[in-house]
PDB file of C-alpha atoms in Angstrom:
ATOM      1  CA  GLY A 522       0.413 -73.019  -4.047  1.00 62.00           C
ATOM      2  CA  ALA A 523       2.669 -70.096  -3.327  1.00 62.00           C
ATOM      3  CA  MET A 524       3.683 -71.404   0.121  1.00 64.00           C
ATOM      4  CA  ARG A 525       4.846 -74.682  -1.396  1.00 72.00           C
ATOM      5  CA  LEU A 526       6.835 -72.921  -4.105  1.00 69.00           C
ATOM      6  CA  GLY A 527       8.375 -70.654  -1.485  1.00 75.00           C
ATOM      7  CA  ALA A 528       9.618 -73.752   0.309  1.00 78.00           C
ATOM      8  CA  VAL A 529      11.081 -75.057  -2.968  1.00 80.00           C
ATOM      9  CA  TRP A 530      13.005 -71.824  -3.592  1.00 81.00           C
ATOM     10  CA  LEU A 531      14.165 -71.801   0.029  1.00 90.00           C
ATOM     11  CA  GLY A 532      15.432 -75.376  -0.381  1.00 88.00           C
ATOM     12  CA  VAL A 533      17.282 -74.530  -3.589  1.00 89.00           C
ATOM     13  CA  ASN A 534      18.838 -71.447  -1.992  1.00 90.00           C
ATOM     14  CA  GLN A 535      19.911 -73.473   1.055  1.00 92.00           C
ATOM     15  CA  ALA A 536      21.535 -76.054  -1.226  1.00 89.00           C
ATOM     16  CA  LEU A 537      23.302 -73.261  -3.144  1.00 92.00           C
ATOM     17  CA  ALA A 538      24.538 -71.700   0.108  1.00 91.00           C
ATOM     18  CA  ALA A 539      25.970 -75.051   1.228  1.00 91.00           C
ATOM     19  CA  SER A 540      27.578 -75.751  -2.155  1.00 90.00           C
ATOM     20  CA  PRO A 541      31.173 -74.747  -2.972  1.00 89.00           C
ATOM     21  CA  ASN A 542      29.833 -73.365  -6.269  1.00 89.00           C
ATOM     22  CA  SER A 543      26.874 -70.992  -6.541  1.00 93.00           C
ATOM     23  CA  GLU A 544      25.896 -72.252  -9.984  1.00 94.00           C
ATOM     24  CA  LEU A 545      22.818 -74.314 -10.682  1.00 95.00           C
ATOM     25  CA  LEU A 546      22.641 -77.017 -13.344  1.00 95.00           C
ATOM     26  CA  VAL A 547      19.276 -78.064 -14.769  1.00 97.00           C
ATOM     27  CA  TYR A 548      19.304 -81.528 -16.328  1.00 94.00           C
ATOM     28  CA  VAL A 549      16.683 -82.155 -19.033  1.00 95.00           C
ATOM     29  CA  HIS A 550      16.403 -85.878 -19.774  1.00 90.00           C
ATOM     30  CA  GLY A 551      15.790 -87.472 -23.146  1.00 86.00           C
ATOM     31  CA  SER A 552      13.047 -89.713 -24.453  1.00 87.00           C
ATOM     32  CA  ASN A 553      12.494 -93.286 -23.327  1.00 81.00           C
ATOM     33  CA  ASN A 554      13.040 -92.206 -19.745  1.00 78.00           C
ATOM     34  CA  THR A 555      11.413 -92.596 -16.364  1.00 78.00           C
ATOM     35  CA  VAL A 556      11.414 -90.393 -13.278  1.00 82.00           C
ATOM     36  CA  PRO A 557      13.673 -92.772 -11.300  1.00 81.00           C
ATOM     37  CA  ARG A 558      16.166 -93.055 -14.175  1.00 84.00           C
ATOM     38  CA  ALA A 559      16.242 -89.284 -14.837  1.00 84.00           C
ATOM     39  CA  SER A 560      16.679 -88.631 -11.097  1.00 86.00           C
ATOM     40  CA  ALA A 561      19.569 -91.077 -10.986  1.00 86.00           C
ATOM     41  CA  GLN A 562      21.168 -89.419 -14.017  1.00 85.00           C
ATOM     42  CA  ALA A 563      20.900 -85.982 -12.376  1.00 86.00           C
ATOM     43  CA  SER A 564      22.464 -87.422  -9.212  1.00 85.00           C
ATOM     44  CA  GLN A 565      25.322 -88.802 -11.289  1.00 86.00           C
ATOM     45  CA  PHE A 566      25.963 -85.369 -12.802  1.00 79.00           C
ATOM     46  CA  ARG A 567      26.158 -83.898  -9.330  1.00 81.00           C
ATOM     47  CA  HIS A 568      28.600 -86.647  -8.362  1.00 80.00           C
ATOM     48  CA  PHE A 569      30.717 -86.023 -11.485  1.00 82.00           C
ATOM     49  CA  THR A 570      31.024 -82.330 -10.576  1.00 79.00           C
ATOM     50  CA  GLY A 571      32.681 -83.448  -7.353  1.00 78.00           C
ATOM     51  CA  ARG A 572      29.482 -82.453  -5.517  1.00 76.00           C
ATOM     52  CA  ARG A 573      30.469 -78.866  -6.209  1.00 77.00           C
ATOM     53  CA  MET A 574      27.265 -77.862  -7.960  1.00 85.00           C
ATOM     54  CA  VAL A 575      23.538 -78.013  -7.288  1.00 93.00           C
ATOM     55  CA  VAL A 576      21.762 -80.114  -9.930  1.00 92.00           C
ATOM     56  CA  ILE A 577      18.020 -80.055 -10.545  1.00 93.00           C
ATOM     57  CA  ALA A 578      16.301 -82.550 -12.838  1.00 93.00           C
ATOM     58  CA  PHE A 579      13.520 -81.077 -14.964  1.00 94.00           C
ATOM     59  CA  MET A 580      11.083 -83.906 -15.574  1.00 90.00           C
ATOM     60  CA  TRP A 581       8.953 -83.830 -18.673  1.00 88.00           C
ATOM     61  CA  PRO A 582       6.455 -86.637 -19.320  1.00 84.00           C
ATOM     62  CA  SER A 583       8.298 -89.338 -21.249  1.00 82.00           C
ATOM     63  CA  ALA A 584       6.429 -92.546 -21.992  1.00 74.00           C
ATOM     64  CA  GLY A 585       9.551 -94.480 -20.974  1.00 73.00           C
ATOM     65  CA  SER A 586       9.516 -96.703 -24.055  1.00 67.00           C
ATOM     66  CA  LEU A 587      11.315 -96.628 -27.402  1.00 69.00           C
ATOM     67  CA  LEU A 588       8.101 -97.846 -28.992  1.00 66.00           C
ATOM     68  CA  ARG A 589       6.347 -94.659 -27.865  1.00 70.00           C
ATOM     69  CA  TYR A 590       8.894 -92.197 -29.243  1.00 78.00           C
ATOM     70  CA  LEU A 591       6.267 -90.112 -31.066  1.00 79.00           C
ATOM     71  CA  THR A 592       4.373 -89.755 -27.795  1.00 84.00           C
ATOM     72  CA  ASP A 593       7.590 -88.392 -26.258  1.00 80.00           C
ATOM     73  CA  VAL A 594       8.056 -85.939 -29.148  1.00 82.00           C
ATOM     74  CA  ALA A 595       4.531 -84.584 -28.581  1.00 85.00           C
ATOM     75  CA  ALA A 596       5.113 -84.396 -24.815  1.00 85.00           C
ATOM     76  CA  ALA A 597       8.409 -82.541 -25.325  1.00 90.00           C
ATOM     77  CA  ALA A 598       6.678 -79.957 -27.539  1.00 92.00           C
ATOM     78  CA  ALA A 599       3.888 -79.542 -24.987  1.00 94.00           C
ATOM     79  CA  THR A 600       6.462 -78.911 -22.226  1.00 95.00           C
ATOM     80  CA  VAL A 601       8.368 -76.045 -23.894  1.00 96.00           C
ATOM     81  CA  ASP A 602       6.375 -73.200 -22.287  1.00 97.00           C
ATOM     82  CA  THR A 603       6.574 -74.826 -18.860  1.00 96.00           C
ATOM     83  CA  PHE A 604      10.337 -75.223 -19.079  1.00 97.00           C
ATOM     84  CA  ALA A 605      10.791 -71.611 -20.202  1.00 98.00           C
ATOM     85  CA  ARG A 606       8.738 -70.451 -17.213  1.00 96.00           C
ATOM     86  CA  PHE A 607      10.701 -72.769 -14.894  1.00 96.00           C
ATOM     87  CA  LEU A 608      14.000 -71.165 -15.969  1.00 98.00           C
ATOM     88  CA  GLU A 609      12.513 -67.691 -15.421  1.00 97.00           C
ATOM     89  CA  LEU A 610      11.354 -68.693 -11.938  1.00 95.00           C
ATOM     90  CA  LEU A 611      14.783 -70.109 -11.067  1.00 96.00           C
ATOM     91  CA  ALA A 612      16.363 -66.810 -12.111  1.00 97.00           C
ATOM     92  CA  GLU A 613      13.781 -64.794 -10.203  1.00 96.00           C
ATOM     93  CA  HIS A 614      13.668 -66.759  -6.954  1.00 95.00           C
ATOM     94  CA  THR A 615      17.081 -68.362  -6.470  1.00 96.00           C
ATOM     95  CA  ASN A 616      20.503 -67.028  -5.573  1.00 96.00           C
ATOM     96  CA  ALA A 617      22.217 -69.000  -8.344  1.00 97.00           C
ATOM     97  CA  SER A 618      25.070 -66.996  -9.841  1.00 97.00           C
ATOM     98  CA  LYS A 619      24.509 -68.818 -13.137  1.00 97.00           C
ATOM     99  CA  ILE A 620      21.888 -71.252 -14.386  1.00 98.00           C
ATOM    100  CA  GLY A 621      23.256 -73.882 -16.731  1.00 97.00           C
ATOM    101  CA  VAL A 622      21.313 -76.460 -18.701  1.00 98.00           C
ATOM    102  CA  LEU A 623      22.373 -79.950 -19.755  1.00 96.00           C
ATOM    103  CA  ALA A 624      19.906 -81.271 -22.336  1.00 96.00           C
ATOM    104  CA  TYR A 625      20.291 -84.895 -23.335  1.00 93.00           C
ATOM    105  CA  SER A 626      18.911 -86.314 -26.576  1.00 90.00           C
ATOM    106  CA  ALA A 627      15.211 -85.372 -26.935  1.00 89.00           C
ATOM    107  CA  GLY A 628      15.651 -83.018 -23.988  1.00 93.00           C
ATOM    108  CA  ALA A 629      16.900 -80.661 -26.723  1.00 94.00           C
ATOM    109  CA  GLN A 630      13.333 -80.610 -28.083  1.00 94.00           C
ATOM    110  CA  VAL A 631      12.276 -79.039 -24.782  1.00 96.00           C
ATOM    111  CA  THR A 632      15.348 -76.896 -24.126  1.00 97.00           C
ATOM    112  CA  SER A 633      16.137 -75.185 -27.424  1.00 97.00           C
ATOM    113  CA  PRO A 634      12.610 -73.917 -28.196  1.00 97.00           C
ATOM    114  CA  ALA A 635      12.203 -72.818 -24.562  1.00 98.00           C
ATOM    115  CA  LEU A 636      15.436 -70.826 -24.720  1.00 98.00           C
ATOM    116  CA  ALA A 637      14.272 -69.319 -28.029  1.00 98.00           C
ATOM    117  CA  LEU A 638      11.112 -68.142 -26.234  1.00 97.00           C
ATOM    118  CA  LEU A 639      13.225 -66.655 -23.451  1.00 97.00           C
ATOM    119  CA  GLY A 640      15.400 -64.910 -26.050  1.00 97.00           C
ATOM    120  CA  THR A 641      12.711 -62.296 -26.593  1.00 93.00           C
ATOM    121  CA  PRO A 642      13.228 -59.383 -24.200  1.00 95.00           C
ATOM    122  CA  ARG A 643      10.344 -57.914 -22.253  1.00 94.00           C
ATOM    123  CA  PRO A 644       9.075 -54.531 -23.514  1.00 96.00           C
ATOM    124  CA  GLY A 645      11.754 -51.926 -22.840  1.00 97.00           C
ATOM    125  CA  GLU A 646      14.346 -54.555 -21.839  1.00 96.00           C
ATOM    126  CA  SER A 647      17.717 -54.591 -23.617  1.00 97.00           C
ATOM    127  CA  ARG A 648      19.513 -57.798 -24.617  1.00 97.00           C
ATOM    128  CA  GLU A 649      22.054 -57.119 -21.840  1.00 97.00           C
ATOM    129  CA  GLN A 650      19.282 -56.667 -19.256  1.00 97.00           C
ATOM    130  CA  LEU A 651      17.716 -59.938 -20.462  1.00 98.00           C
ATOM    131  CA  ARG A 652      21.100 -61.659 -20.144  1.00 97.00           C
ATOM    132  CA  GLN A 653      21.526 -60.345 -16.601  1.00 98.00           C
ATOM    133  CA  ARG A 654      17.965 -61.254 -15.601  1.00 98.00           C
ATOM    134  CA  LEU A 655      18.168 -64.881 -16.782  1.00 98.00           C
ATOM    135  CA  ARG A 656      21.812 -65.479 -15.740  1.00 98.00           C
ATOM    136  CA  LEU A 657      22.215 -68.341 -18.224  1.00 98.00           C
ATOM    137  CA  GLY A 658      25.610 -69.995 -17.979  1.00 98.00           C
ATOM    138  CA  GLN A 659      26.643 -73.029 -20.001  1.00 97.00           C
ATOM    139  CA  ILE A 660      23.976 -74.567 -22.229  1.00 98.00           C
ATOM    140  CA  TYR A 661      25.114 -78.031 -23.256  1.00 97.00           C
ATOM    141  CA  PHE A 662      23.336 -80.260 -25.754  1.00 96.00           C
ATOM    142  CA  ALA A 663      24.529 -83.854 -25.410  1.00 92.00           C
ATOM    143  CA  ALA A 664      23.626 -85.878 -28.513  1.00 89.00           C
ATOM    144  CA  PRO A 665      20.724 -83.531 -29.299  1.00 91.00           C
ATOM    145  CA  ASP A 666      17.766 -85.301 -30.878  1.00 89.00           C
ATOM    146  CA  ILE A 667      16.356 -82.269 -32.678  1.00 88.00           C
ATOM    147  CA  ASP A 668      16.140 -81.165 -36.289  1.00 88.00           C
ATOM    148  CA  THR A 669      19.404 -79.351 -37.063  1.00 87.00           C
ATOM    149  CA  ARG A 670      17.703 -76.555 -39.018  1.00 92.00           C
ATOM    150  CA  SER A 671      15.296 -75.898 -36.131  1.00 93.00           C
ATOM    151  CA  LEU A 672      18.143 -75.870 -33.626  1.00 93.00           C
ATOM    152  CA  VAL A 673      20.153 -73.364 -35.699  1.00 93.00           C
ATOM    153  CA  VAL A 674      17.152 -71.047 -36.158  1.00 95.00           C
ATOM    154  CA  GLN A 675      16.323 -71.211 -32.438  1.00 97.00           C
ATOM    155  CA  LEU A 676      19.973 -70.767 -31.441  1.00 96.00           C
ATOM    156  CA  LYS A 677      20.019 -67.330 -33.066  1.00 96.00           C
ATOM    157  CA  SER A 678      17.421 -66.202 -30.492  1.00 96.00           C
ATOM    158  CA  TYR A 679      19.461 -67.101 -27.410  1.00 97.00           C
ATOM    159  CA  VAL A 680      23.140 -67.625 -28.234  1.00 97.00           C
ATOM    160  CA  ASP A 681      24.011 -64.101 -27.057  1.00 97.00           C
ATOM    161  CA  ILE A 682      22.221 -64.314 -23.700  1.00 97.00           C
ATOM    162  CA  ALA A 683      24.034 -67.457 -22.492  1.00 98.00           C
ATOM    163  CA  ASP A 684      27.700 -67.589 -21.507  1.00 98.00           C
ATOM    164  CA  ARG A 685      28.297 -70.514 -23.858  1.00 97.00           C
ATOM    165  CA  VAL A 686      26.320 -72.969 -25.965  1.00 97.00           C
ATOM    166  CA  SER A 687      27.944 -76.320 -26.744  1.00 96.00           C
ATOM    167  CA  LEU A 688      26.865 -79.398 -28.657  1.00 92.00           C
ATOM    168  CA  SER A 689      28.331 -82.867 -28.664  1.00 90.00           C
ATOM    169  CA  ILE A 690      27.346 -85.092 -31.525  1.00 81.00           C
ATOM    170  CA  ASN A 691      28.321 -88.489 -32.835  1.00 74.00           C
ATOM    171  CA  LEU A 692      28.530 -88.419 -36.638  1.00 73.00           C
ATOM    172  CA  ASN A 693      27.648 -92.125 -36.674  1.00 71.00           C
ATOM    173  CA  ASP A 694      24.415 -91.534 -34.730  1.00 66.00           C
ATOM    174  CA  SER A 695      21.486 -92.240 -37.044  1.00 60.00           C
ATOM    175  CA  VAL A 696      19.258 -89.827 -35.097  1.00 56.00           C
TER     176      VAL A 696
END
């Protein structure tokens, strides 16, 4: 319960205090993934930052098989609300100066709709207050596996509350 979550936030804040950079990066894996593989990928990102940033892997339930892609799509959609709440909790309970997100492939199907949900201010809250409350830094979509029209519509809800939103795509990628 609450005691366990308190220990999680304490651990994140201790890692931030020991890090040369006070930013937090949340890695959202793609489809056809497993917990060990996604954890290893998050560890690699931390390594590639020169161990200058705290990286957290957000695990959503992937079936871990290309043959079960549609299962992953359904799981990604079912995880959107949870991821939005997770980002709110990170902003509320951690000392991160900025919270960045790296969404890989189908991780965009979790990340973009969640950010669109977060793009709606609370009653009486201005866009600037929302921006300050969430402290979203760089949002990076690496080879996003999401319908382009959906991404563009969702982007309009959150592009102004993040420091930057970037996409990398391969024009030869059939996805």
